[in-house]
Short mmCIF file of C-alpha atoms in Angstrom, two decimals:
data_model
loop_
_atom_site.label_atom_id
_atom_site.label_comp_id
_atom_site.label_asym_id
_atom_site.label_seq_id
_atom_site.Cartn_x
_atom_site.Cartn_y
_atom_site.Cartn_z
CA UNK A 1271 75.22 30.59 210.11
CA UNK A 1272 75.03 33.77 211.99
CA UNK A 1273 76.47 37.14 212.13
CA UNK A 1274 76.45 39.62 209.31
CA UNK A 1275 75.74 37.04 206.54
CA UNK A 1276 72.95 35.13 208.21
CA UNK A 1277 70.17 34.03 205.82
CA UNK A 1278 66.63 34.45 206.99
CA UNK A 1279 63.32 33.59 205.38
CA UNK A 1280 62.26 30.56 203.33
CA UNK A 1281 63.73 31.61 199.86
CA UNK A 1282 67.29 31.29 198.70
CA UNK A 1283 68.81 33.60 196.08
CA UNK A 1284 69.50 32.02 192.64
CA UNK A 1285 73.09 32.11 191.48
CA UNK A 1286 73.02 32.84 187.64
CA UNK A 1287 76.00 32.65 185.31
CA UNK A 1288 76.91 36.01 183.79
CA UNK A 1289 75.69 36.37 180.22
CA UNK A 1290 78.44 36.35 177.59
CA UNK A 1291 77.09 39.09 175.38
CA UNK A 1292 80.57 40.04 174.17
CA UNK A 1293 81.07 36.64 172.54
CA UNK A 1294 77.70 36.79 170.78
CA UNK A 1295 78.49 40.19 169.29
CA UNK A 1296 81.88 38.97 168.10
CA UNK A 1297 80.35 35.89 166.46
CA UNK A 1298 77.72 38.01 164.71
CA UNK A 1299 80.32 40.44 163.31
CA UNK A 1300 82.49 37.55 162.13
CA UNK A 1301 79.55 35.91 160.33
CA UNK A 1302 78.65 39.13 158.53
CA UNK A 1303 82.27 39.59 157.46
CA UNK A 1304 82.49 36.05 156.05
CA UNK A 1305 79.25 36.50 154.10
CA UNK A 1306 80.46 39.83 152.73
CA UNK A 1307 83.79 38.42 151.54
CA UNK A 1308 82.04 35.44 149.96
CA UNK A 1309 79.58 37.66 148.12
CA UNK A 1310 82.37 39.93 146.81
CA UNK A 1311 84.30 36.91 145.55
CA UNK A 1312 81.22 35.62 143.74
CA UNK A 1313 80.76 38.97 141.98
CA UNK A 1314 84.40 38.92 140.87
CA UNK A 1315 83.96 35.47 139.34
CA UNK A 1316 80.84 36.64 137.51
CA UNK A 1317 82.80 39.60 136.11
CA UNK A 1318 85.58 37.32 134.88
CA UNK A 1319 83.24 34.98 133.04
CA UNK A 1320 81.03 37.68 131.55
CA UNK A 1321 83.70 40.09 130.33
CA UNK A 1322 83.71 42.70 133.09
CA UNK A 1323 79.98 43.12 133.38
CA UNK A 1324 79.23 42.85 129.64
CA UNK A 1325 77.10 40.02 128.36
CA UNK A 1326 78.67 37.42 126.10
CA UNK A 1327 76.87 38.89 123.09
CA UNK A 1328 78.21 42.37 123.92
CA UNK A 1329 81.75 41.01 124.09
CA UNK A 1330 81.27 39.34 120.72
CA UNK A 1331 79.91 42.58 119.23
CA UNK A 1332 82.95 44.54 120.44
CA UNK A 1333 85.27 42.00 118.84
CA UNK A 1334 83.32 42.19 115.57
CA UNK A 1335 83.47 45.99 115.60
CA UNK A 1336 87.22 45.90 116.14
CA UNK A 1337 87.55 43.58 113.16
CA UNK A 1338 85.46 45.91 110.99
CA UNK A 1339 87.75 48.84 111.74
CA UNK A 1340 90.81 46.87 110.54
CA UNK A 1341 91.85 47.36 106.91
CA UNK A 1342 90.95 44.17 105.06
CA UNK A 1343 92.73 44.71 101.78
CA UNK A 1344 95.83 46.28 100.31
CA UNK A 1345 95.61 49.47 98.20
CA UNK A 1346 94.09 48.90 94.75
CA UNK A 1347 96.43 48.59 91.78
CA UNK A 1348 94.83 51.14 89.45
CA UNK A 1349 96.21 52.37 86.13
CA UNK A 1350 97.93 55.76 86.19
CA UNK A 1351 96.63 58.54 83.91
CA UNK A 1352 99.64 58.16 81.58
CA UNK A 1353 98.45 54.68 80.58
CA UNK A 1354 94.87 55.74 79.79
CA UNK A 1355 93.88 57.01 76.35
CA UNK A 1356 90.77 59.19 76.18
CA UNK A 1357 88.64 60.26 73.22
CA UNK A 1358 87.04 63.63 74.01
CA UNK A 1359 83.69 64.05 72.25
CA UNK A 1360 81.39 67.07 72.36
CA UNK A 1361 77.65 66.30 72.56
CA UNK A 1362 76.65 69.96 73.08
CA UNK A 1363 76.08 72.89 70.73
CA UNK A 1364 79.02 74.81 72.22
CA UNK A 1365 81.94 74.87 69.82
CA UNK A 1366 85.57 74.22 70.84
CA UNK A 1367 84.62 72.51 74.11
CA UNK A 1368 86.13 69.14 73.21
CA UNK A 1369 89.53 70.59 72.28
CA UNK A 1370 89.72 72.75 75.41
CA UNK A 1371 88.85 69.76 77.62
CA UNK A 1372 91.32 67.51 75.81
CA UNK A 1373 94.13 70.03 76.33
CA UNK A 1374 93.43 70.14 80.07
CA UNK A 1375 93.33 66.35 80.35
CA UNK A 1376 96.66 66.17 78.53
CA UNK A 1377 98.19 68.55 81.09
CA UNK A 1378 97.01 66.17 83.82
CA UNK A 1379 98.87 63.27 82.25
CA UNK A 1380 96.21 61.49 80.20
CA UNK A 1381 96.82 60.39 76.62
CA UNK A 1382 94.46 61.95 74.13
CA UNK A 1383 92.95 60.03 71.24
CA UNK A 1384 90.22 61.45 69.03
CA UNK A 1385 88.86 64.97 69.61
CA UNK A 1386 85.55 65.46 67.80
CA UNK A 1387 81.79 65.84 68.02
CA UNK A 1388 79.85 63.02 69.63
CA UNK A 1389 78.26 60.30 67.53
CA UNK A 1390 74.57 60.47 66.63
CA UNK A 1391 73.75 58.14 69.51
CA UNK A 1392 74.86 60.79 72.04
CA UNK A 1393 74.84 64.11 70.15
CA UNK A 1394 72.61 66.61 72.00
CA UNK A 1395 71.26 63.77 74.16
CA UNK A 1396 73.48 64.05 77.23
CA UNK A 1397 71.83 66.32 79.79
CA UNK A 1398 74.29 65.87 82.65
CA UNK A 1399 77.95 66.85 82.94
CA UNK A 1400 79.04 64.00 80.73
CA UNK A 1401 79.26 60.28 80.06
CA UNK A 1402 82.37 58.16 80.51
CA UNK A 1403 82.24 55.16 78.19
CA UNK A 1404 84.59 52.18 78.02
CA UNK A 1405 84.84 48.39 77.72
CA UNK A 1406 83.54 46.13 80.48
CA UNK A 1407 87.10 45.56 81.74
CA UNK A 1408 87.41 49.29 82.49
CA UNK A 1409 84.55 49.41 85.02
CA UNK A 1410 86.77 48.94 88.10
CA UNK A 1411 90.04 50.21 86.64
CA UNK A 1412 90.44 53.05 84.16
CA UNK A 1413 86.87 54.42 84.30
CA UNK A 1414 87.08 55.34 88.03
CA UNK A 1415 90.44 57.01 87.38
CA UNK A 1416 88.99 59.14 84.58
CA UNK A 1417 85.93 59.76 86.76
CA UNK A 1418 88.05 61.68 89.26
CA UNK A 1419 88.52 64.37 86.60
CA UNK A 1420 84.81 64.98 86.03
CA UNK A 1421 82.71 64.65 89.15
CA UNK A 1422 79.10 63.70 88.45
CA UNK A 1423 79.77 62.11 85.09
CA UNK A 1424 77.82 58.94 84.32
CA UNK A 1425 79.89 55.79 83.80
CA UNK A 1426 78.86 53.25 81.20
CA UNK A 1427 80.42 50.13 79.73
CA UNK A 1428 79.88 48.46 76.37
CA UNK A 1429 80.50 44.68 76.41
CA UNK A 1430 81.02 44.73 72.63
CA UNK A 1431 83.65 47.43 72.79
CA UNK A 1432 87.21 46.31 72.02
CA UNK A 1433 90.49 47.73 73.27
CA UNK A 1434 91.10 49.92 76.31
CA UNK A 1435 90.39 53.44 74.97
CA UNK A 1436 87.77 55.47 76.87
CA UNK A 1437 85.34 58.12 75.65
CA UNK A 1438 84.62 61.29 77.58
CA UNK A 1439 81.38 62.60 76.10
CA UNK A 1440 80.69 66.17 77.17
CA UNK A 1441 77.05 66.90 78.09
CA UNK A 1442 74.90 70.02 78.44
CA UNK A 1443 75.58 70.25 82.19
CA UNK A 1444 79.34 70.45 81.69
CA UNK A 1445 81.10 73.60 82.90
CA UNK A 1446 84.68 72.49 83.41
CA UNK A 1447 86.73 69.56 84.65
CA UNK A 1448 87.06 69.03 88.39
CA UNK A 1449 89.69 71.35 89.89
CA UNK A 1450 93.09 69.68 89.61
CA UNK A 1451 93.76 69.76 93.37
CA UNK A 1452 90.41 68.08 94.07
CA UNK A 1453 90.98 65.55 91.30
CA UNK A 1454 94.41 64.68 92.72
CA UNK A 1455 92.90 64.12 96.18
CA UNK A 1456 90.21 61.91 94.66
CA UNK A 1457 92.88 59.87 92.85
CA UNK A 1458 94.80 59.36 96.10
CA UNK A 1459 91.66 58.31 97.97
CA UNK A 1460 90.75 55.93 95.14
CA UNK A 1461 94.12 54.18 95.27
CA UNK A 1462 94.28 54.13 99.09
CA UNK A 1463 90.75 53.71 100.49
CA UNK A 1464 90.38 54.22 104.24
CA UNK A 1465 88.80 51.45 106.33
CA UNK A 1466 85.14 51.99 107.02
CA UNK A 1467 84.61 52.90 110.68
CA UNK A 1468 82.31 50.70 112.71
CA UNK A 1469 78.77 52.00 113.04
CA UNK A 1470 78.17 53.82 116.32
CA UNK A 1471 74.67 52.40 116.38
CA UNK A 1472 75.90 48.81 116.50
CA UNK A 1473 79.24 49.26 118.31
#
């Protein structure tokens, strides 16, 4: 061969194939994308089976808290004041207190039985606002209703007591009956208790 392209010397140039760097880059990007999509899908599955990132115990706790906030029982069937007879007994040294208290209770709808001084068992022995005394059957019925009229009064039952009549025994700490508006609100709350909210500490 001669002319312009004549090869001289004892070495021949090597003919290399051009490197395909573009394909390698494309394959690398595609691999990263596939791994990313696979990882995202795995996280979604984990979320589904664990309740959106919450552990199984946390999900169970939330369900329990929701159940606690749901009213579990219907309003209590309590006796109305007009069906409750009350003996008003004065255990203090202040005269006329039993009659005055009985008159106020009558205005509020209660039936009044005996109005007198307290028996020897209680006379001058009641230091608090008063004692509400009734039969064992009155503990969760008529005694709480009467209790709304004298906040702070002690409630007692006598298993041997017959009938349904209650005693309101006035003590040294007595000043007056609970204000009527407050007593009415207490009666409403007693008949229609609100559900107890779930504890913030546990829910």
